[in-house]
Amino acid sequence: MQNLQIDGQRLWDMLMHTAQFGATAKGGICRLTLTDLDRHVRDWFRAQCEALGCTVTVDEMGAMFARRPGKNQNLAPIAMGSHLDTQPTGGKFDGVLGVLGALEALRTLVETGYETNAPIEIVNWTNEEGARFAPAMLASGVFAGAFSTDYAHGRTDRDGKSFGEELARIGYKGTEKAGSRKFSAMFELHIEQGPILEAESRDIGVVQGVQSMRWYEVTVSGQDAHSGTMPMRLRKDALLGAARMIERIDAIAREHAPDAVGTVGLIENKPNSRNVIPGFTTRDMISGAGHDAAYVTRVAPTTMIFVPCAGGISHNEAESTSLEQCAAGAQVLLNAVLEFDRRLG
Ligand SMILES: [Zn+2]
C-alpha cells in the first residue's frame, strides 16, 4: 500500500477557519444545530466536497454524505465522519475534527490520484450534541433505526421551534430516507473528551466501546409555602430534596469509579422565588458522552479513533488539541480506511 501522508497544517487551517462560524470570545464555538451558523458551515463543507469532485446527498434528517466513487461501485461505501454542531459553549475540536479529518484524508486521496475499491463517503451527522433538540445523536439514531423520522422531526427547542421546521428553514431537509444508505463500515475520529491519553502520553486511542448512557428527567415535588412563616418541621422543600439527590448521584458515581460517571447537568426550580419554599418542579438530568458511532454500529461495523484533549476538557471553549495530535488522528483515520478498503478489494 502506498504511504499516503495527510497534510497536518492544512487540516489545522481548516479547523481554525471553520471555528469562525460561531466563534466565541473565549476561543470556543457556539454553533447549535440547525441555526444559521450551522447552515454556513454546512454550505462551506458542501462546497469543499464538491470542489473535490464528490457528490453530496442529504437525507431527511439533514445528514450529509459526500461521496467519492471507488473502482467497484457495487461495494457499499466506507464512511468516515462525525458532526459539525457544537454545544453552546463548545470547543473547536469536538465533532469537527472527525469531519474535517475525513475531508483532509479524502483530499489526500484525490490529490494523489489514489483509487479505493469501495466508494468513500464523508458524513456530517445532524444534532449529535442534543443541546438544542434532545435527545443527542438524533440523525445517526434515526439512521440506525433507534428513532422514527416523525419522532425526530417533531422534537422542539426551548422556543417551541421543531426540528423538522428548522431543518427545512436552513435548506437541509433532504429527500433520501434516513437509513436507506448502507455502509461497508464507518470510521469516526474524535477527541477523547477525557484525560487518559494525555496522562499516559499516548497519541491515539482505539475505542473498544462506548459506555452505556442514560439521561433521566426527575421531578421532585414538595409543597409551596411561605419561606418565613412555615415551621421547619412542617416543610416539604423540593429543592432541598433535589440537592440531596444531586449529592448522592455524585457519591454513587464515585463509589463505582473509574468505570462509572454521573452528573446532574440541568436543574429548574419553580417558582424560584426567595419567598417561597420550592414545592413544584425541579428537573435533573444525568449526562455522559455518546457518539454517532454508537448508533451506526447497529447497522455497520464501526470504529472510533480518539486523540487526546488537554486536561480531558471538552464541551468547553477551552477545549484544546494540538496540530500534531489532530494530524496524527487524521493519518490513522486514512490508514485505517485504506487498510479496510484493501480487504474489500
Ligand atoms: Zn462529539
Short mmCIF file of C-alpha atoms and ligand atoms in Angstrom, two decimals:
data_model
loop_
_atom_site.label_atom_id
_atom_site.label_comp_id
_atom_site.label_asym_id
_atom_site.label_seq_id
_atom_site.Cartn_x
_atom_site.Cartn_y
_atom_site.Cartn_z
CA MET A 1 0.00 0.00 0.00
CA GLN A 2 1.25 3.47 -0.86
CA ASN A 3 2.28 5.52 2.12
CA LEU A 4 -0.08 8.45 1.72
CA GLN A 5 0.59 11.40 4.01
CA ILE A 6 -2.13 13.77 5.11
CA ASP A 7 -1.21 17.46 5.46
CA GLY A 8 -1.43 18.38 9.15
CA GLN A 9 -1.10 22.11 8.57
CA ARG A 10 -3.88 22.09 6.01
CA LEU A 11 -6.13 20.21 8.43
CA TRP A 12 -5.30 22.70 11.18
CA ASP A 13 -6.06 25.65 8.88
CA MET A 14 -9.49 24.17 8.11
CA LEU A 15 -10.18 23.66 11.82
CA MET A 16 -9.29 27.27 12.55
CA HIS A 17 -11.25 28.54 9.54
CA THR A 18 -14.48 26.76 10.41
CA ALA A 19 -14.07 27.82 14.06
CA GLN A 20 -15.02 31.31 12.80
CA PHE A 21 -18.59 30.09 12.21
CA GLY A 22 -19.93 30.78 15.68
CA ALA A 23 -16.64 31.84 17.30
CA THR A 24 -16.96 32.88 20.95
CA ALA A 25 -14.88 35.50 22.76
CA LYS A 26 -13.22 32.77 24.83
CA GLY A 27 -11.90 30.91 21.81
CA GLY A 28 -14.65 28.32 21.52
CA ILE A 29 -17.60 27.80 19.22
CA CYS A 30 -21.34 28.25 19.73
CA ARG A 31 -22.85 26.54 16.70
CA LEU A 32 -26.10 24.93 17.69
CA THR A 33 -27.66 22.52 15.25
CA LEU A 34 -29.98 23.89 12.52
CA THR A 35 -29.13 27.54 13.20
CA ASP A 36 -27.93 29.93 10.51
CA LEU A 37 -24.37 29.26 11.67
CA ASP A 38 -24.93 25.55 11.15
CA ARG A 39 -26.14 26.34 7.63
CA HIS A 40 -23.00 28.40 6.96
CA VAL A 41 -20.64 25.63 7.98
CA ARG A 42 -22.71 23.07 6.04
CA ASP A 43 -22.57 25.26 2.92
CA TRP A 44 -18.80 25.57 3.33
CA PHE A 45 -18.44 21.81 3.82
CA ARG A 46 -20.59 21.03 0.78
CA ALA A 47 -18.56 23.42 -1.40
CA GLN A 48 -15.27 21.84 -0.26
CA CYS A 49 -16.53 18.35 -1.04
CA GLU A 50 -17.94 19.32 -4.43
CA ALA A 51 -14.66 21.02 -5.34
CA LEU A 52 -13.00 17.65 -4.74
CA GLY A 53 -15.41 16.00 -7.16
CA CYS A 54 -17.71 14.48 -4.55
CA THR A 55 -21.46 14.15 -4.91
CA VAL A 56 -23.25 15.44 -1.81
CA THR A 57 -26.55 13.85 -0.78
CA VAL A 58 -28.70 14.99 2.15
CA ASP A 59 -31.14 12.67 3.88
CA GLU A 60 -34.47 13.59 5.51
CA MET A 61 -32.65 14.17 8.82
CA GLY A 62 -30.19 16.61 7.25
CA ALA A 63 -27.30 14.15 7.48
CA MET A 64 -24.84 14.93 4.67
CA PHE A 65 -23.00 12.26 2.67
CA ALA A 66 -20.18 13.38 0.35
CA ARG A 67 -19.26 10.51 -1.93
CA ARG A 68 -16.12 9.84 -3.96
CA PRO A 69 -16.58 6.86 -6.27
CA GLY A 70 -14.45 3.75 -5.93
CA LYS A 71 -13.31 1.23 -8.52
CA ASN A 72 -16.14 -1.12 -7.59
CA GLN A 73 -19.45 0.72 -7.38
CA ASN A 74 -21.16 -2.47 -6.20
CA LEU A 75 -19.39 -2.21 -2.85
CA ALA A 76 -21.15 -0.27 -0.11
CA PRO A 77 -19.19 2.89 0.73
CA ILE A 78 -16.71 3.20 3.56
CA ALA A 79 -17.89 6.13 5.67
CA MET A 80 -15.86 8.44 7.84
CA GLY A 81 -17.20 11.41 9.70
CA SER A 82 -18.69 12.90 12.84
CA HIS A 83 -20.61 16.15 13.45
CA LEU A 84 -20.26 19.90 12.87
CA ASP A 85 -22.70 21.11 15.54
CA THR A 86 -21.40 22.19 18.94
CA GLN A 87 -22.54 22.82 22.49
CA PRO A 88 -23.49 26.46 23.37
CA THR A 89 -20.01 26.88 24.86
CA GLY A 90 -18.32 24.22 22.77
CA GLY A 91 -14.72 23.83 21.69
CA LYS A 92 -13.09 23.79 18.26
CA PHE A 93 -12.50 20.05 18.01
CA ASP A 94 -15.42 18.01 19.37
CA GLY A 95 -17.01 16.50 16.27
CA VAL A 96 -15.42 18.98 13.86
CA LEU A 97 -12.13 17.07 13.89
CA GLY A 98 -13.92 13.92 12.74
CA VAL A 99 -15.49 15.65 9.72
CA LEU A 100 -12.50 17.77 8.74
CA GLY A 101 -10.03 14.94 9.41
CA ALA A 102 -12.10 12.90 6.98
CA LEU A 103 -12.07 15.79 4.49
CA GLU A 104 -8.28 16.01 4.76
CA ALA A 105 -7.97 12.23 4.28
CA LEU A 106 -10.20 12.38 1.21
CA ARG A 107 -8.33 15.38 -0.18
CA THR A 108 -5.11 13.37 0.14
CA LEU A 109 -6.68 10.55 -1.89
CA VAL A 110 -7.85 12.98 -4.59
CA GLU A 111 -4.53 14.80 -4.86
CA THR A 112 -2.51 11.60 -5.12
CA GLY A 113 -5.00 10.04 -7.51
CA TYR A 114 -5.39 7.04 -5.22
CA GLU A 115 -8.37 4.93 -6.22
CA THR A 116 -10.09 2.98 -3.48
CA ASN A 117 -12.00 -0.21 -4.17
CA ALA A 118 -15.15 0.94 -2.38
CA PRO A 119 -16.64 4.42 -2.64
CA ILE A 120 -15.63 6.71 0.22
CA GLU A 121 -18.20 8.89 1.96
CA ILE A 122 -17.69 11.71 4.44
CA VAL A 123 -20.64 12.05 6.80
CA ASN A 124 -21.84 15.05 8.78
CA TRP A 125 -24.45 13.82 11.28
CA THR A 126 -27.12 16.33 12.35
CA ASN A 127 -27.64 17.16 16.01
CA GLU A 128 -25.05 14.96 17.64
CA GLU A 129 -24.89 17.27 20.63
CA GLY A 130 -28.54 17.33 21.62
CA ALA A 131 -28.01 20.80 23.07
CA ARG A 132 -30.86 22.41 21.15
CA PHE A 133 -33.05 19.40 20.43
CA ALA A 134 -33.00 16.41 22.78
CA PRO A 135 -32.05 13.63 22.50
CA ALA A 136 -28.46 13.69 21.28
CA MET A 137 -27.21 11.76 18.23
CA LEU A 138 -30.59 12.21 16.61
CA ALA A 139 -29.69 11.76 12.92
CA SER A 140 -27.43 8.76 13.47
CA GLY A 141 -30.11 7.36 15.77
CA VAL A 142 -32.75 7.56 13.03
CA PHE A 143 -30.22 6.20 10.54
CA ALA A 144 -29.76 3.16 12.77
CA GLY A 145 -33.47 2.72 13.43
CA ALA A 146 -33.38 3.76 17.09
CA PHE A 147 -35.90 6.60 16.47
CA SER A 148 -38.50 7.26 13.78
CA THR A 149 -38.16 10.22 11.44
CA ASP A 150 -41.50 11.60 12.62
CA TYR A 151 -40.37 11.49 16.23
CA ALA A 152 -37.14 13.29 15.34
CA HIS A 153 -38.83 15.95 13.19
CA GLY A 154 -41.27 16.67 16.00
CA ARG A 155 -38.65 17.43 18.65
CA THR A 156 -38.85 21.05 19.76
CA ASP A 157 -36.34 23.50 21.18
CA ARG A 158 -37.00 25.83 24.12
CA ASP A 159 -38.64 28.36 21.83
CA GLY A 160 -41.07 25.74 20.56
CA LYS A 161 -39.47 25.51 17.11
CA SER A 162 -39.49 22.00 15.71
CA PHE A 163 -36.51 20.09 14.36
CA GLY A 164 -38.33 19.45 11.07
CA GLU A 165 -39.23 23.11 10.53
CA GLU A 166 -35.74 24.32 11.33
CA LEU A 167 -34.21 21.69 9.07
CA ALA A 168 -36.37 22.93 6.18
CA ARG A 169 -35.69 26.58 7.05
CA ILE A 170 -31.91 26.19 6.66
CA GLY A 171 -32.39 24.22 3.43
CA TYR A 172 -31.10 20.87 4.61
CA LYS A 173 -34.23 18.73 4.68
CA GLY A 174 -33.26 16.17 2.07
CA THR A 175 -35.44 13.56 0.44
CA GLU A 176 -33.37 10.43 0.93
CA LYS A 177 -34.92 8.13 3.52
CA ALA A 178 -32.70 8.04 6.60
CA GLY A 179 -31.04 4.67 6.97
CA SER A 180 -31.66 3.57 3.38
CA ARG A 181 -27.96 4.04 2.64
CA LYS A 182 -25.69 1.14 3.60
CA PHE A 183 -22.06 1.37 4.72
CA SER A 184 -19.32 -1.25 4.50
CA ALA A 185 -18.03 0.34 7.70
CA MET A 186 -17.81 3.70 9.45
CA PHE A 187 -14.73 5.32 10.99
CA GLU A 188 -15.11 8.22 13.43
CA LEU A 189 -12.14 10.28 14.54
CA HIS A 190 -12.80 12.23 17.74
CA ILE A 191 -11.06 13.93 20.63
CA GLU A 192 -11.06 11.71 23.67
CA GLN A 193 -13.11 14.06 25.89
CA GLY A 194 -11.29 12.54 28.83
CA PRO A 195 -7.79 12.82 30.32
CA ILE A 196 -6.43 9.27 29.88
CA LEU A 197 -4.42 9.57 26.65
CA GLU A 198 -2.77 12.78 27.81
CA ALA A 199 -1.93 11.34 31.23
CA GLU A 200 -0.33 8.29 29.64
CA SER A 201 1.42 10.32 26.89
CA ARG A 202 -0.26 8.34 24.14
CA ASP A 203 -1.24 9.86 20.79
CA ILE A 204 -4.05 7.58 19.66
CA GLY A 205 -6.88 5.77 21.40
CA VAL A 206 -8.57 2.82 19.71
CA VAL A 207 -12.05 2.75 21.06
CA GLN A 208 -13.37 -0.61 22.21
CA GLY A 209 -16.84 0.55 23.09
CA VAL A 210 -18.93 3.50 24.07
CA GLN A 211 -20.19 3.45 27.59
CA SER A 212 -23.85 2.96 28.13
CA MET A 213 -25.58 6.23 28.82
CA ARG A 214 -28.87 7.14 30.41
CA TRP A 215 -30.48 10.54 30.83
CA TYR A 216 -33.15 10.87 33.46
CA GLU A 217 -35.55 13.70 33.96
CA VAL A 218 -36.59 13.63 37.59
CA THR A 219 -39.45 15.68 39.00
CA VAL A 220 -39.16 16.32 42.72
CA SER A 221 -42.44 17.51 44.18
CA GLY A 222 -42.94 19.21 47.54
CA GLN A 223 -45.33 21.85 48.78
CA ASP A 224 -45.14 25.59 48.18
CA ALA A 225 -45.22 27.59 51.39
CA HIS A 226 -44.15 30.96 52.75
CA SER A 227 -40.45 30.72 53.47
CA GLY A 228 -40.77 32.97 56.52
CA THR A 229 -43.74 31.52 58.31
CA MET A 230 -43.79 27.76 57.72
CA PRO A 231 -42.15 25.90 60.64
CA MET A 232 -39.16 23.78 59.65
CA ARG A 233 -40.75 20.52 60.82
CA LEU A 234 -43.72 21.01 58.50
CA ARG A 235 -41.84 21.97 55.34
CA LYS A 236 -41.83 19.88 52.18
CA ASP A 237 -38.93 21.54 50.37
CA ALA A 238 -38.46 20.02 46.91
CA LEU A 239 -35.24 21.89 46.21
CA LEU A 240 -33.68 20.51 49.37
CA GLY A 241 -34.68 17.01 48.24
CA ALA A 242 -33.13 17.65 44.84
CA ALA A 243 -29.93 18.89 46.49
CA ARG A 244 -29.66 15.66 48.47
CA MET A 245 -30.20 13.64 45.29
CA ILE A 246 -27.50 15.59 43.46
CA GLU A 247 -25.03 14.89 46.23
CA ARG A 248 -25.95 11.21 46.29
CA ILE A 249 -25.65 10.82 42.49
CA ASP A 250 -22.11 12.15 42.72
CA ALA A 251 -21.33 9.78 45.59
CA ILE A 252 -22.73 6.73 43.74
CA ALA A 253 -20.62 7.53 40.67
CA ARG A 254 -17.51 7.86 42.84
CA GLU A 255 -18.23 4.55 44.56
CA HIS A 256 -18.15 2.87 41.15
CA ALA A 257 -15.14 4.77 39.75
CA PRO A 258 -13.27 4.64 37.47
CA ASP A 259 -15.74 2.98 35.08
CA ALA A 260 -18.86 4.83 36.14
CA VAL A 261 -19.59 8.54 35.90
CA GLY A 262 -22.63 10.56 36.83
CA THR A 263 -23.66 14.17 36.94
CA VAL A 264 -26.66 16.44 37.21
CA GLY A 265 -26.37 18.84 34.29
CA LEU A 266 -29.56 20.85 34.40
CA ILE A 267 -31.92 21.96 37.11
CA GLU A 268 -35.06 24.07 37.04
CA ASN A 269 -36.55 25.33 40.25
CA LYS A 270 -40.13 26.56 40.49
CA PRO A 271 -41.33 29.08 41.43
CA ASN A 272 -37.72 30.17 42.07
CA SER A 273 -38.67 32.91 44.49
CA ARG A 274 -36.77 33.66 47.68
CA ASN A 275 -40.07 33.98 49.49
CA VAL A 276 -41.42 30.59 48.58
CA ILE A 277 -40.24 27.16 49.67
CA PRO A 278 -39.99 25.34 46.32
CA GLY A 279 -42.81 22.78 46.02
CA PHE A 280 -43.44 22.21 42.49
CA THR A 281 -41.00 21.02 40.00
CA THR A 282 -37.29 20.58 39.50
CA ARG A 283 -35.65 18.84 36.63
CA ASP A 284 -32.45 16.80 36.98
CA MET A 285 -30.51 15.31 34.09
CA ILE A 286 -27.75 12.78 34.12
CA SER A 287 -25.49 13.09 31.10
CA GLY A 288 -22.49 11.28 29.71
CA ALA A 289 -20.53 11.20 26.43
CA GLY A 290 -22.01 9.40 23.43
CA HIS A 291 -21.12 9.47 19.76
CA ASP A 292 -22.81 8.91 16.41
CA ALA A 293 -20.73 5.78 16.01
CA ALA A 294 -22.61 4.28 18.94
CA TYR A 295 -25.76 4.18 16.82
CA VAL A 296 -24.15 3.48 13.47
CA THR A 297 -22.56 0.34 14.88
CA ARG A 298 -26.05 -1.18 14.91
CA VAL A 299 -26.10 -1.16 11.11
CA ALA A 300 -22.44 -1.27 10.04
CA PRO A 301 -19.06 -2.25 11.52
CA THR A 302 -17.83 0.88 13.24
CA THR A 303 -14.51 2.10 14.59
CA MET A 304 -13.69 5.14 16.67
CA ILE A 305 -10.28 6.75 16.89
CA PHE A 306 -9.58 9.14 19.75
CA VAL A 307 -6.92 11.81 20.05
CA PRO A 308 -6.05 13.49 23.36
CA CYS A 309 -7.53 16.76 24.52
CA ALA A 310 -5.71 18.86 27.08
CA GLY A 311 -6.84 18.16 30.61
CA GLY A 312 -9.64 15.96 29.30
CA ILE A 313 -11.71 19.11 28.88
CA SER A 314 -14.43 19.25 26.24
CA HIS A 315 -17.89 20.73 25.78
CA ASN A 316 -15.97 23.80 26.83
CA GLU A 317 -14.49 26.76 24.98
CA ALA A 318 -11.12 25.85 26.49
CA GLU A 319 -11.14 22.50 24.65
CA SER A 320 -7.66 22.08 23.19
CA THR A 321 -5.86 19.60 20.95
CA SER A 322 -2.58 20.27 19.14
CA LEU A 323 -1.93 20.42 15.40
CA GLU A 324 0.27 17.32 15.73
CA GLN A 325 -2.42 15.37 17.58
CA CYS A 326 -5.08 16.30 15.03
CA ALA A 327 -2.73 15.33 12.22
CA ALA A 328 -1.85 12.00 13.86
CA GLY A 329 -5.53 11.23 14.23
CA ALA A 330 -6.34 12.07 10.60
CA GLN A 331 -3.38 9.98 9.45
CA VAL A 332 -4.59 6.96 11.44
CA LEU A 333 -8.08 7.56 10.04
CA LEU A 334 -6.75 7.49 6.46
CA ASN A 335 -4.56 4.44 7.10
CA ALA A 336 -7.41 2.55 8.74
CA VAL A 337 -9.83 3.33 5.90
CA LEU A 338 -7.30 2.27 3.25
CA GLU A 339 -6.47 -0.93 5.13
CA PHE A 340 -10.16 -1.79 5.36
CA ASP A 341 -10.66 -0.90 1.69
CA ARG A 342 -7.76 -3.14 0.68
CA ARG A 343 -9.50 -6.08 2.33
CA LEU A 344 -12.72 -5.35 0.45
CA GLY A 345 -10.88 -5.44 -2.88
ZN ZN B 1 -18.70 14.95 19.53
#
